[in-house]
PDB file of C-alpha atoms and ligand atoms in Angstrom:
ATOM      1  CA  MET A1255     -29.555  14.485  -5.394  1.00  0.00           C
ATOM      2  CA  PHE A1256     -30.448  10.072  -6.701  1.00  0.00           C
ATOM      3  CA  ALA A1257     -25.765   9.616  -6.903  1.00  0.00           C
ATOM      4  CA  LEU A1258     -26.403  10.983  -2.999  1.00  0.00           C
ATOM      5  CA  PHE A1259     -29.046   8.267  -2.592  1.00  0.00           C
ATOM      6  CA  SER A1260     -28.040   5.239  -4.464  1.00  0.00           C
ATOM      7  CA  ARG A1261     -24.598   5.701  -2.619  1.00  0.00           C
ATOM      8  CA  LYS A1262     -25.955   5.487   1.010  1.00  0.00           C
ATOM      9  CA  LYS A1263     -27.870   2.805  -0.696  1.00  0.00           C
ATOM     10  CA  LYS A1264     -25.429   0.881  -1.707  1.00  0.00           C
ATOM     11  CA  ASN A1265     -23.312   1.573   1.064  1.00  0.00           C
ATOM     12  CA  LYS A1266     -26.049  -0.349   3.528  1.00  0.00           C
ATOM     13  CA  ILE A1267     -25.611  -3.136   1.097  1.00  0.00           C
ATOM     14  CA  ILE A1268     -22.238  -3.472   2.210  1.00  0.00           C
ATOM     15  CA  ASP A1269     -22.298  -2.641   5.509  1.00  0.00           C
ATOM     16  CA  LEU A1270     -25.668  -5.936   5.643  1.00  0.00           C
ATOM     17  CA  GLU A1271     -23.005  -8.332   3.804  1.00  0.00           C
ATOM     18  CA  PHE A1272     -20.023  -7.315   5.840  1.00  0.00           C
ATOM     19  CA  ASP A1273     -18.896 -10.114   7.794  1.00  0.00           C
ATOM     20  CA  GLU A1274     -15.817  -9.451   9.681  1.00  0.00           C
ATOM     21  CA  SER A1275     -16.081 -13.167  11.129  1.00  0.00           C
ATOM     22  CA  LEU A1276     -15.934 -14.712   7.985  1.00  0.00           C
ATOM     23  CA  GLY A1277     -12.045 -13.419   7.544  1.00  0.00           C
ATOM     24  CA  ILE A1278     -10.207 -10.290   7.636  1.00  0.00           C
ATOM     25  CA  PRO A1279      -6.740 -10.402   5.388  1.00  0.00           C
ATOM     26  CA  ARG A1280      -4.179  -9.565   7.744  1.00  0.00           C
ATOM     27  CA  HIS A1281      -2.117  -7.857   5.534  1.00  0.00           C
ATOM     28  CA  ILE A1282      -3.500  -5.884   2.125  1.00  0.00           C
ATOM     29  CA  ALA A1283      -1.529  -3.975  -0.315  1.00  0.00           C
ATOM     30  CA  ILE A1284      -2.474  -1.499  -2.358  1.00  0.00           C
ATOM     31  CA  ILE A1285      -2.148   0.707  -5.859  1.00  0.00           C
ATOM     32  CA  MET A1286      -3.594   3.714  -5.313  1.00  0.00           C
ATOM     33  CA  ASP A1287      -4.342   4.655  -9.165  1.00  0.00           C
ATOM     34  CA  GLY A1288      -6.571   7.126 -10.615  1.00  0.00           C
ATOM     35  CA  ASN A1289      -5.507  11.036  -8.469  1.00  0.00           C
ATOM     36  CA  GLY A1290      -4.306  12.450 -12.005  1.00  0.00           C
ATOM     37  CA  ARG A1291      -7.716  11.221 -13.560  1.00  0.00           C
ATOM     38  CA  TRP A1292      -9.919  12.636 -10.772  1.00  0.00           C
ATOM     39  CA  ALA A1293      -7.849  15.557 -11.107  1.00  0.00           C
ATOM     40  CA  GLN A1294      -8.396  16.240 -15.004  1.00  0.00           C
ATOM     41  CA  LYS A1295     -11.992  14.887 -14.215  1.00  0.00           C
ATOM     42  CA  ARG A1296     -12.796  17.958 -12.460  1.00  0.00           C
ATOM     43  CA  LYS A1297     -10.541  20.007 -14.535  1.00  0.00           C
ATOM     44  CA  LEU A1298      -8.213  20.449 -11.728  1.00  0.00           C
ATOM     45  CA  PRO A1299      -4.277  19.901 -11.893  1.00  0.00           C
ATOM     46  CA  ARG A1300      -3.001  15.845 -11.370  1.00  0.00           C
ATOM     47  CA  ILE A1301      -1.013  17.510  -7.796  1.00  0.00           C
ATOM     48  CA  ALA A1302      -4.962  18.241  -6.108  1.00  0.00           C
ATOM     49  CA  GLY A1303      -5.563  14.310  -7.172  1.00  0.00           C
ATOM     50  CA  HIS A1304      -2.297  13.971  -5.066  1.00  0.00           C
ATOM     51  CA  LYS A1305      -4.150  16.378  -2.171  1.00  0.00           C
ATOM     52  CA  GLU A1306      -6.455  14.451  -2.178  1.00  0.00           C
ATOM     53  CA  GLY A1307      -5.530  10.895  -2.570  1.00  0.00           C
ATOM     54  CA  MET A1308      -3.038  11.680   0.575  1.00  0.00           C
ATOM     55  CA  ASN A1309      -6.827  12.218   2.104  1.00  0.00           C
ATOM     56  CA  THR A1310      -7.564   9.050   0.786  1.00  0.00           C
ATOM     57  CA  VAL A1311      -4.365   7.427   2.332  1.00  0.00           C
ATOM     58  CA  LYS A1312      -5.840   8.789   5.796  1.00  0.00           C
ATOM     59  CA  LYS A1313      -9.204   7.119   6.054  1.00  0.00           C
ATOM     60  CA  ILE A1314      -8.423   4.145   4.508  1.00  0.00           C
ATOM     61  CA  THR A1315      -5.527   3.876   7.476  1.00  0.00           C
ATOM     62  CA  LYS A1316      -7.677   4.382   9.719  1.00  0.00           C
ATOM     63  CA  ALA A1317     -10.519   2.115   8.622  1.00  0.00           C
ATOM     64  CA  ALA A1318      -7.674  -1.100   8.539  1.00  0.00           C
ATOM     65  CA  SER A1319      -6.583  -0.709  11.806  1.00  0.00           C
ATOM     66  CA  LYS A1320      -9.775  -0.764  12.791  1.00  0.00           C
ATOM     67  CA  LEU A1321     -10.792  -3.434  11.355  1.00  0.00           C
ATOM     68  CA  GLY A1322      -7.781  -5.706  13.003  1.00  0.00           C
ATOM     69  CA  VAL A1323      -6.243  -5.087   9.973  1.00  0.00           C
ATOM     70  CA  LYS A1324      -1.755  -6.393  10.262  1.00  0.00           C
ATOM     71  CA  VAL A1325       0.267  -4.759   7.987  1.00  0.00           C
ATOM     72  CA  LEU A1326      -0.775  -1.739   5.175  1.00  0.00           C
ATOM     73  CA  THR A1327       1.592  -1.758   1.860  1.00  0.00           C
ATOM     74  CA  LEU A1328       0.312   1.738   0.514  1.00  0.00           C
ATOM     75  CA  TYR A1329       2.470   2.170  -3.414  1.00  0.00           C
ATOM     76  CA  ALA A1330       2.872   5.914  -3.030  1.00  0.00           C
ATOM     77  CA  PHE A1331       5.824   6.321  -5.325  1.00  0.00           C
ATOM     78  CA  SER A1332       8.054   3.201  -7.746  1.00  0.00           C
ATOM     79  CA  THR A1333      11.242   4.288  -9.165  1.00  0.00           C
ATOM     80  CA  GLU A1334       9.788   4.240 -12.814  1.00  0.00           C
ATOM     81  CA  ASN A1335       8.055   7.667 -11.223  1.00  0.00           C
ATOM     82  CA  TRP A1336      10.928   9.588 -11.840  1.00  0.00           C
ATOM     83  CA  ARG A1337       9.993   9.659 -15.068  1.00  0.00           C
ATOM     84  CA  ARG A1338       7.802  12.745 -14.162  1.00  0.00           C
ATOM     85  CA  PRO A1339       7.519  15.911 -14.546  1.00  0.00           C
ATOM     86  CA  ASP A1340       9.966  18.178 -12.087  1.00  0.00           C
ATOM     87  CA  SER A1341       6.499  19.546 -10.238  1.00  0.00           C
ATOM     88  CA  GLU A1342       4.484  16.654 -10.290  1.00  0.00           C
ATOM     89  CA  VAL A1343       7.833  14.186  -8.958  1.00  0.00           C
ATOM     90  CA  ASN A1344       8.803  18.150  -6.404  1.00  0.00           C
ATOM     91  CA  PHE A1345       4.801  17.546  -5.236  1.00  0.00           C
ATOM     92  CA  LEU A1346       5.041  13.763  -4.718  1.00  0.00           C
ATOM     93  CA  MET A1347       8.372  14.594  -2.506  1.00  0.00           C
ATOM     94  CA  LYS A1348       7.222  17.107  -0.398  1.00  0.00           C
ATOM     95  CA  LEU A1349       3.577  14.442   0.382  1.00  0.00           C
ATOM     96  CA  PRO A1350       5.185  12.814   3.023  1.00  0.00           C
ATOM     97  CA  VAL A1351       6.599  15.849   4.396  1.00  0.00           C
ATOM     98  CA  ASP A1352       2.566  16.759   4.459  1.00  0.00           C
ATOM     99  CA  PHE A1353       1.437  13.890   5.349  1.00  0.00           C
ATOM    100  CA  PHE A1354       3.400  12.665   8.447  1.00  0.00           C
ATOM    101  CA  ASP A1355       3.587  16.206  10.044  1.00  0.00           C
ATOM    102  CA  SER A1356      -0.461  16.789  10.578  1.00  0.00           C
ATOM    103  CA  PHE A1357      -1.317  12.584  10.590  1.00  0.00           C
ATOM    104  CA  VAL A1358       1.294  11.299  12.944  1.00  0.00           C
ATOM    105  CA  PRO A1359      -0.698  12.074  16.324  1.00  0.00           C
ATOM    106  CA  ASP A1360      -3.302   9.830  14.713  1.00  0.00           C
ATOM    107  CA  LEU A1361      -1.534   7.423  14.416  1.00  0.00           C
ATOM    108  CA  VAL A1362      -0.420   7.422  17.572  1.00  0.00           C
ATOM    109  CA  LYS A1363      -3.906   7.136  19.144  1.00  0.00           C
ATOM    110  CA  GLU A1364      -4.493   4.695  16.419  1.00  0.00           C
ATOM    111  CA  ASN A1365      -1.152   2.449  18.227  1.00  0.00           C
ATOM    112  CA  VAL A1366       0.107   2.631  14.384  1.00  0.00           C
ATOM    113  CA  GLN A1367       3.486   1.910  13.107  1.00  0.00           C
ATOM    114  CA  VAL A1368       5.007   3.058  10.022  1.00  0.00           C
ATOM    115  CA  ASN A1369       7.590   1.157   8.131  1.00  0.00           C
ATOM    116  CA  VAL A1370       8.376   2.284   4.637  1.00  0.00           C
ATOM    117  CA  MET A1371      10.472   0.309   2.286  1.00  0.00           C
ATOM    118  CA  GLY A1372      12.143   1.776  -0.891  1.00  0.00           C
ATOM    119  CA  TYR A1373      15.472   2.950  -1.983  1.00  0.00           C
ATOM    120  CA  ILE A1374      15.709   6.186   0.695  1.00  0.00           C
ATOM    121  CA  GLU A1375      19.056   6.641   0.402  1.00  0.00           C
ATOM    122  CA  ASP A1376      17.840   8.004  -3.223  1.00  0.00           C
ATOM    123  CA  LEU A1377      14.823  10.863  -1.935  1.00  0.00           C
ATOM    124  CA  PRO A1378      15.084  14.141  -1.321  1.00  0.00           C
ATOM    125  CA  LYS A1379      16.537  15.355   2.161  1.00  0.00           C
ATOM    126  CA  HIS A1380      13.432  16.370   3.287  1.00  0.00           C
ATOM    127  CA  THR A1381      11.846  13.358   2.356  1.00  0.00           C
ATOM    128  CA  LYS A1382      13.544  11.146   3.859  1.00  0.00           C
ATOM    129  CA  ASN A1383      13.895  13.031   7.334  1.00  0.00           C
ATOM    130  CA  ALA A1384      10.536  13.048   7.269  1.00  0.00           C
ATOM    131  CA  VAL A1385       9.809   9.083   6.949  1.00  0.00           C
ATOM    132  CA  LEU A1386      12.227   8.733   9.381  1.00  0.00           C
ATOM    133  CA  ARG A1387      11.036  10.815  11.543  1.00  0.00           C
ATOM    134  CA  ALA A1388       7.501   9.178  11.147  1.00  0.00           C
ATOM    135  CA  ILE A1389       9.350   5.628  11.843  1.00  0.00           C
ATOM    136  CA  GLU A1390      10.661   6.681  15.267  1.00  0.00           C
ATOM    137  CA  GLN A1391       7.842   8.652  16.403  1.00  0.00           C
ATOM    138  CA  THR A1392       5.663   5.501  15.954  1.00  0.00           C
ATOM    139  CA  LYS A1393       8.050   2.851  16.761  1.00  0.00           C
ATOM    140  CA  ASP A1394       7.164   1.768  20.314  1.00  0.00           C
ATOM    141  CA  ASN A1395       3.364   1.392  18.556  1.00  0.00           C
ATOM    142  CA  THR A1396       1.724  -1.527  18.901  1.00  0.00           C
ATOM    143  CA  GLY A1397      -0.843  -2.294  16.307  1.00  0.00           C
ATOM    144  CA  MET A1398      -1.469  -1.731  12.368  1.00  0.00           C
ATOM    145  CA  ILE A1399       1.903  -2.033  10.452  1.00  0.00           C
ATOM    146  CA  LEU A1400       1.429   1.811   7.915  1.00  0.00           C
ATOM    147  CA  ASN A1401       4.097   0.147   5.003  1.00  0.00           C
ATOM    148  CA  PHE A1402       4.472   2.753   2.353  1.00  0.00           C
ATOM    149  CA  ALA A1403       6.107   2.211  -0.969  1.00  0.00           C
ATOM    150  CA  PHE A1404       8.311   4.607  -1.431  1.00  0.00           C
ATOM    151  CA  ASN A1405      10.718   4.864  -4.368  1.00  0.00           C
ATOM    152  CA  TYR A1406      10.390   1.184  -4.899  1.00  0.00           C
ATOM    153  CA  GLY A1407      10.029  -1.237  -7.404  1.00  0.00           C
ATOM    154  CA  SER A1408       9.272  -5.496  -6.777  1.00  0.00           C
ATOM    155  CA  ARG A1409      12.368  -6.138  -9.419  1.00  0.00           C
ATOM    156  CA  ALA A1410      15.194  -4.110  -7.825  1.00  0.00           C
ATOM    157  CA  GLU A1411      13.926  -5.242  -4.596  1.00  0.00           C
ATOM    158  CA  ILE A1412      14.707  -8.956  -5.767  1.00  0.00           C
ATOM    159  CA  LEU A1413      18.177  -7.736  -7.410  1.00  0.00           C
ATOM    160  CA  THR A1414      19.435  -6.359  -4.198  1.00  0.00           C
ATOM    161  CA  ALA A1415      18.285  -9.194  -2.025  1.00  0.00           C
ATOM    162  CA  THR A1416      19.943 -12.293  -4.281  1.00  0.00           C
ATOM    163  CA  GLN A1417      23.196  -9.175  -4.409  1.00  0.00           C
ATOM    164  CA  LYS A1418      23.041 -10.040  -0.716  1.00  0.00           C
ATOM    165  CA  ILE A1419      22.609 -13.619  -0.758  1.00  0.00           C
ATOM    166  CA  ALA A1420      25.382 -13.993  -3.198  1.00  0.00           C
ATOM    167  CA  LYS A1421      27.686 -11.937  -0.925  1.00  0.00           C
ATOM    168  CA  GLN A1422      27.157 -14.522   1.958  1.00  0.00           C
ATOM    169  CA  VAL A1423      27.647 -17.067  -0.103  1.00  0.00           C
ATOM    170  CA  VAL A1424      31.490 -15.748  -2.358  1.00  0.00           C
ATOM    171  CA  LYS A1425      32.296 -14.971   2.086  1.00  0.00           C
ATOM    172  CA  GLY A1426      31.421 -19.011   2.918  1.00  0.00           C
ATOM    173  CA  GLU A1427      28.409 -17.652   4.988  1.00  0.00           C
ATOM    174  CA  LEU A1428      26.517 -19.687   3.376  1.00  0.00           C
ATOM    175  CA  ASP A1429      26.322 -22.321   0.852  1.00  0.00           C
ATOM    176  CA  ALA A1430      24.591 -21.726  -2.769  1.00  0.00           C
ATOM    177  CA  ASP A1431      22.340 -25.527  -1.884  1.00  0.00           C
ATOM    178  CA  ALA A1432      20.629 -24.028   0.872  1.00  0.00           C
ATOM    179  CA  ILE A1433      19.341 -21.038  -0.810  1.00  0.00           C
ATOM    180  CA  THR A1434      15.621 -21.401   0.087  1.00  0.00           C
ATOM    181  CA  GLU A1435      12.698 -19.777  -0.705  1.00  0.00           C
ATOM    182  CA  GLU A1436      12.657 -18.170   3.305  1.00  0.00           C
ATOM    183  CA  THR A1437      16.139 -16.894   2.323  1.00  0.00           C
ATOM    184  CA  LEU A1438      15.053 -15.099  -0.514  1.00  0.00           C
ATOM    185  CA  SER A1439      11.394 -14.047   1.536  1.00  0.00           C
ATOM    186  CA  ASP A1440      14.095 -12.879   4.724  1.00  0.00           C
ATOM    187  CA  ALA A1441      16.385 -10.554   2.046  1.00  0.00           C
ATOM    188  CA  LEU A1442      13.410  -8.603   0.779  1.00  0.00           C
ATOM    189  CA  MET A1443      12.264  -5.685   2.781  1.00  0.00           C
ATOM    190  CA  THR A1444       9.091  -7.388   4.192  1.00  0.00           C
ATOM    191  CA  GLY A1445      11.884 -10.358   5.611  1.00  0.00           C
ATOM    192  CA  THR A1446      11.908  -7.217   8.870  1.00  0.00           C
ATOM    193  CA  PHE A1447       8.470  -8.153   9.293  1.00  0.00           C
ATOM    194  CA  GLU A1448       7.098 -11.974  10.939  1.00  0.00           C
ATOM    195  CA  LYS A1449       6.598 -14.415   8.441  1.00  0.00           C
ATOM    196  CA  ASP A1450       3.174 -14.805   7.776  1.00  0.00           C
ATOM    197  CA  LEU A1451       2.318 -10.983   7.497  1.00  0.00           C
ATOM    198  CA  ARG A1452       5.531 -10.646   5.011  1.00  0.00           C
ATOM    199  CA  ASP A1453       2.878 -11.767   2.084  1.00  0.00           C
ATOM    200  CA  PRO A1454      -0.048  -9.434   1.538  1.00  0.00           C
ATOM    201  CA  GLU A1455      -3.416 -11.740   1.016  1.00  0.00           C
ATOM    202  CA  ILE A1456      -5.374  -9.760  -1.389  1.00  0.00           C
ATOM    203  CA  LEU A1457      -3.598  -6.393  -3.724  1.00  0.00           C
ATOM    204  CA  ILE A1458      -5.994  -3.866  -4.457  1.00  0.00           C
ATOM    205  CA  ARG A1459      -5.798  -1.908  -7.295  1.00  0.00           C
ATOM    206  CA  SER A1460      -7.927   1.402  -7.621  1.00  0.00           C
ATOM    207  CA  SER A1461      -8.956   3.394 -11.358  1.00  0.00           C
ATOM    208  CA  GLY A1462      -9.686  -0.322 -13.217  1.00  0.00           C
ATOM    209  CA  GLU A1463      -6.501  -0.573 -14.644  1.00  0.00           C
ATOM    210  CA  GLU A1464      -5.975  -4.167 -13.948  1.00  0.00           C
ATOM    211  CA  ARG A1465      -1.660  -4.100 -13.520  1.00  0.00           C
ATOM    212  CA  ILE A1466       1.030  -5.372 -11.176  1.00  0.00           C
ATOM    213  CA  SER A1467       3.124  -2.337 -11.970  1.00  0.00           C
ATOM    214  CA  ASN A1468       6.989  -3.751 -10.427  1.00  0.00           C
ATOM    215  CA  PHE A1469       4.686  -4.181  -7.304  1.00  0.00           C
ATOM    216  CA  LEU A1470       5.319  -6.814  -4.675  1.00  0.00           C
ATOM    217  CA  LEU A1471       6.052  -9.801  -7.949  1.00  0.00           C
ATOM    218  CA  TRP A1472       6.937 -12.342  -4.909  1.00  0.00           C
ATOM    219  CA  GLN A1473       4.987 -11.018  -2.242  1.00  0.00           C
ATOM    220  CA  ILE A1474       2.120 -12.208  -4.672  1.00  0.00           C
ATOM    221  CA  ALA A1475       2.163 -14.948  -5.814  1.00  0.00           C
ATOM    222  CA  TYR A1476      -0.624 -16.390  -4.153  1.00  0.00           C
ATOM    223  CA  SER A1477      -2.582 -13.024  -3.388  1.00  0.00           C
ATOM    224  CA  GLU A1478      -5.508 -12.542  -4.133  1.00  0.00           C
ATOM    225  CA  LEU A1479      -6.093  -9.626  -7.227  1.00  0.00           C
ATOM    226  CA  TYR A1480      -8.948  -7.271  -6.652  1.00  0.00           C
ATOM    227  CA  PHE A1481      -9.691  -4.400  -9.028  1.00  0.00           C
ATOM    228  CA  THR A1482     -11.711  -2.045  -8.795  1.00  0.00           C
ATOM    229  CA  ASP A1483     -13.317   0.661 -11.538  1.00  0.00           C
ATOM    230  CA  GLU A1484     -13.064   3.801  -8.056  1.00  0.00           C
ATOM    231  CA  LEU A1485      -9.771   6.214  -8.439  1.00  0.00           C
ATOM    232  CA  TRP A1486      -7.891   6.429  -5.465  1.00  0.00           C
ATOM    233  CA  PRO A1487      -9.465   9.699  -4.304  1.00  0.00           C
ATOM    234  CA  ASP A1488     -13.244   7.809  -4.847  1.00  0.00           C
ATOM    235  CA  PHE A1489     -12.225   5.230  -2.550  1.00  0.00           C
ATOM    236  CA  ASN A1490     -13.057   4.989   0.606  1.00  0.00           C
ATOM    237  CA  GLU A1491     -14.695   2.402   4.004  1.00  0.00           C
ATOM    238  CA  TYR A1492     -17.074   0.854   2.180  1.00  0.00           C
ATOM    239  CA  SER A1493     -15.205   0.012  -0.971  1.00  0.00           C
ATOM    240  CA  LEU A1494     -12.570  -1.495   1.714  1.00  0.00           C
ATOM    241  CA  LYS A1495     -14.814  -3.600   2.565  1.00  0.00           C
ATOM    242  CA  GLN A1496     -16.017  -4.150  -1.231  1.00  0.00           C
ATOM    243  CA  ALA A1497     -12.853  -5.494  -1.192  1.00  0.00           C
ATOM    244  CA  ILE A1498     -12.545  -7.663   1.996  1.00  0.00           C
ATOM    245  CA  ILE A1499     -15.774  -9.568   0.843  1.00  0.00           C
ATOM    246  CA  SER A1500     -15.009 -10.267  -2.683  1.00  0.00           C
ATOM    247  CA  TYR A1501     -11.900 -11.880  -0.288  1.00  0.00           C
ATOM    248  CA  GLN A1502     -13.779 -13.806   1.933  1.00  0.00           C
ATOM    249  CA  LYS A1503     -15.571 -15.098  -1.000  1.00  0.00           C
ATOM    250  CA  ARG A1504     -12.545 -16.609  -3.238  1.00  0.00           C
ATOM    251  CA  ALA A1505     -11.233 -20.065  -1.197  1.00  0.00           C
ATOM    252  CA  ARG A1506      -7.698 -20.002  -0.962  1.00  0.00           C
ATOM    253  CA  ARG A1507      -6.333 -23.557  -1.858  1.00  0.00           C
ATOM    254  CA  PHE A1508      -2.413 -22.388  -2.815  1.00  0.00           C
ATOM    255  CA  GLY A1509      -2.459 -24.998  -4.819  1.00  0.00           C
ATOM    256  CA  GLY A1510      -4.158 -27.644  -3.288  1.00  0.00           C
ATOM    257  CA  VAL A1511      -7.494 -28.672  -4.090  1.00  0.00           C
TER     258      VAL A1511
HETATM  259  C1  LIG B1374      -0.955   6.846  -9.218  1.00  0.00           C
HETATM  260  O1  LIG B1374      -2.079   7.852  -9.675  1.00  0.00           O
HETATM  261  C2  LIG B1374      -0.769   7.196  -7.772  1.00  0.00           C
HETATM  262  C3  LIG B1374       0.793   7.722  -7.549  1.00  0.00           C
HETATM  263  C4  LIG B1374       1.896   8.061  -8.677  1.00  0.00           C
HETATM  264  C5  LIG B1374       0.969   8.702  -6.092  1.00  0.00           C
HETATM  265  C6  LIG B1374       0.246   8.229  -5.152  1.00  0.00           C
HETATM  266  C7  LIG B1374       0.689   9.303  -3.703  1.00  0.00           C
HETATM  267  C8  LIG B1374      -0.531   9.356  -3.317  1.00  0.00           C
HETATM  268  C9  LIG B1374      -2.047   8.219  -3.492  1.00  0.00           C
HETATM  269  C10 LIG B1374      -0.814   9.981  -2.190  1.00  0.00           C
HETATM  270  C11 LIG B1374      -0.553   9.848  -0.811  1.00  0.00           C
HETATM  271  C12 LIG B1374       0.670   9.816  -0.649  1.00  0.00           C
HETATM  272  C13 LIG B1374       1.086   9.710   0.644  1.00  0.00           C
HETATM  273  C14 LIG B1374       2.668   9.304   0.722  1.00  0.00           C
HETATM  274  C15 LIG B1374       0.941   9.908   1.572  1.00  0.00           C
HETATM  275  P1  LIG B1374      -1.411   8.319 -11.375  1.00  0.00           P
HETATM  276  O2  LIG B1374      -1.176   9.749 -10.696  1.00  0.00           O
HETATM  277  O3  LIG B1374      -1.126   7.272 -12.137  1.00  0.00           O
HETATM  278  O4  LIG B1374      -3.281   8.389 -11.899  1.00  0.00           O
HETATM  279  P2  LIG B1374      -3.583   8.514 -13.340  1.00  0.00           P
HETATM  280  O5  LIG B1374      -3.414   7.064 -13.563  1.00  0.00           O
HETATM  281  O6  LIG B1374      -4.823   8.759 -13.272  1.00  0.00           O
HETATM  282  O7  LIG B1374      -2.761   9.107 -14.101  1.00  0.00           O
END
């Protein structure tokens, strides 16, 4: 009872403090961590945490879209996550199927466009098909881009981009001295977005861990970092607003004064 009251009170304070006119980050990236611990605390199997985490994705997608966020990038499966037990990997590979089957109508209603960054060619067929179908079903939407990092790793992304650029140089299509930061930004998986939307203004990580875990290493060069102890299944609209309030309070100077 007390917990419920204090949470409500906290949410009210966040609402009072929240002011959209102070600026909403155009691109928000999130490392959704803590599903396993959330389940463990309830003596449930880890996959129950992932299922609840999927529901949080739905809530946060709607909340971010309503706030006017342009790109929401979510770290859903890393190139390192294959090392988990087969049963957990299989469950995580099935999640996009359930997620998109149940959520695409809402995404269409919200005018949200799905994008996936990662090595999707290496995914099981059912996962890859679910992802490609969702991209196709939402391609005419013009609102927020819901960008899933799935089978994604930032070092691999940078390597792939470097190889792409090196091939252009070998072919004589590009002068090595003409390679700029923009050349690399174009060659990364976020290179399909408009230039001012490629790099997140804020990177959020839930669950109390304070690591980047091979996520968007190039793109977060100037991002504000926000860590919260909340476990991902507990993260909600107010947690997102709290992160935005923190972002609004920080002066972003890009190395200037
Ligand atoms: C990290 O928590 C979470 C993941 C590796 C999976 C993220 C997946 C979701 C949030 C489900 C939504 C996915 C889709 C495609 C809609 P963890 O398992 O490492 O947690 P722990 O650190 O507490 O063990």
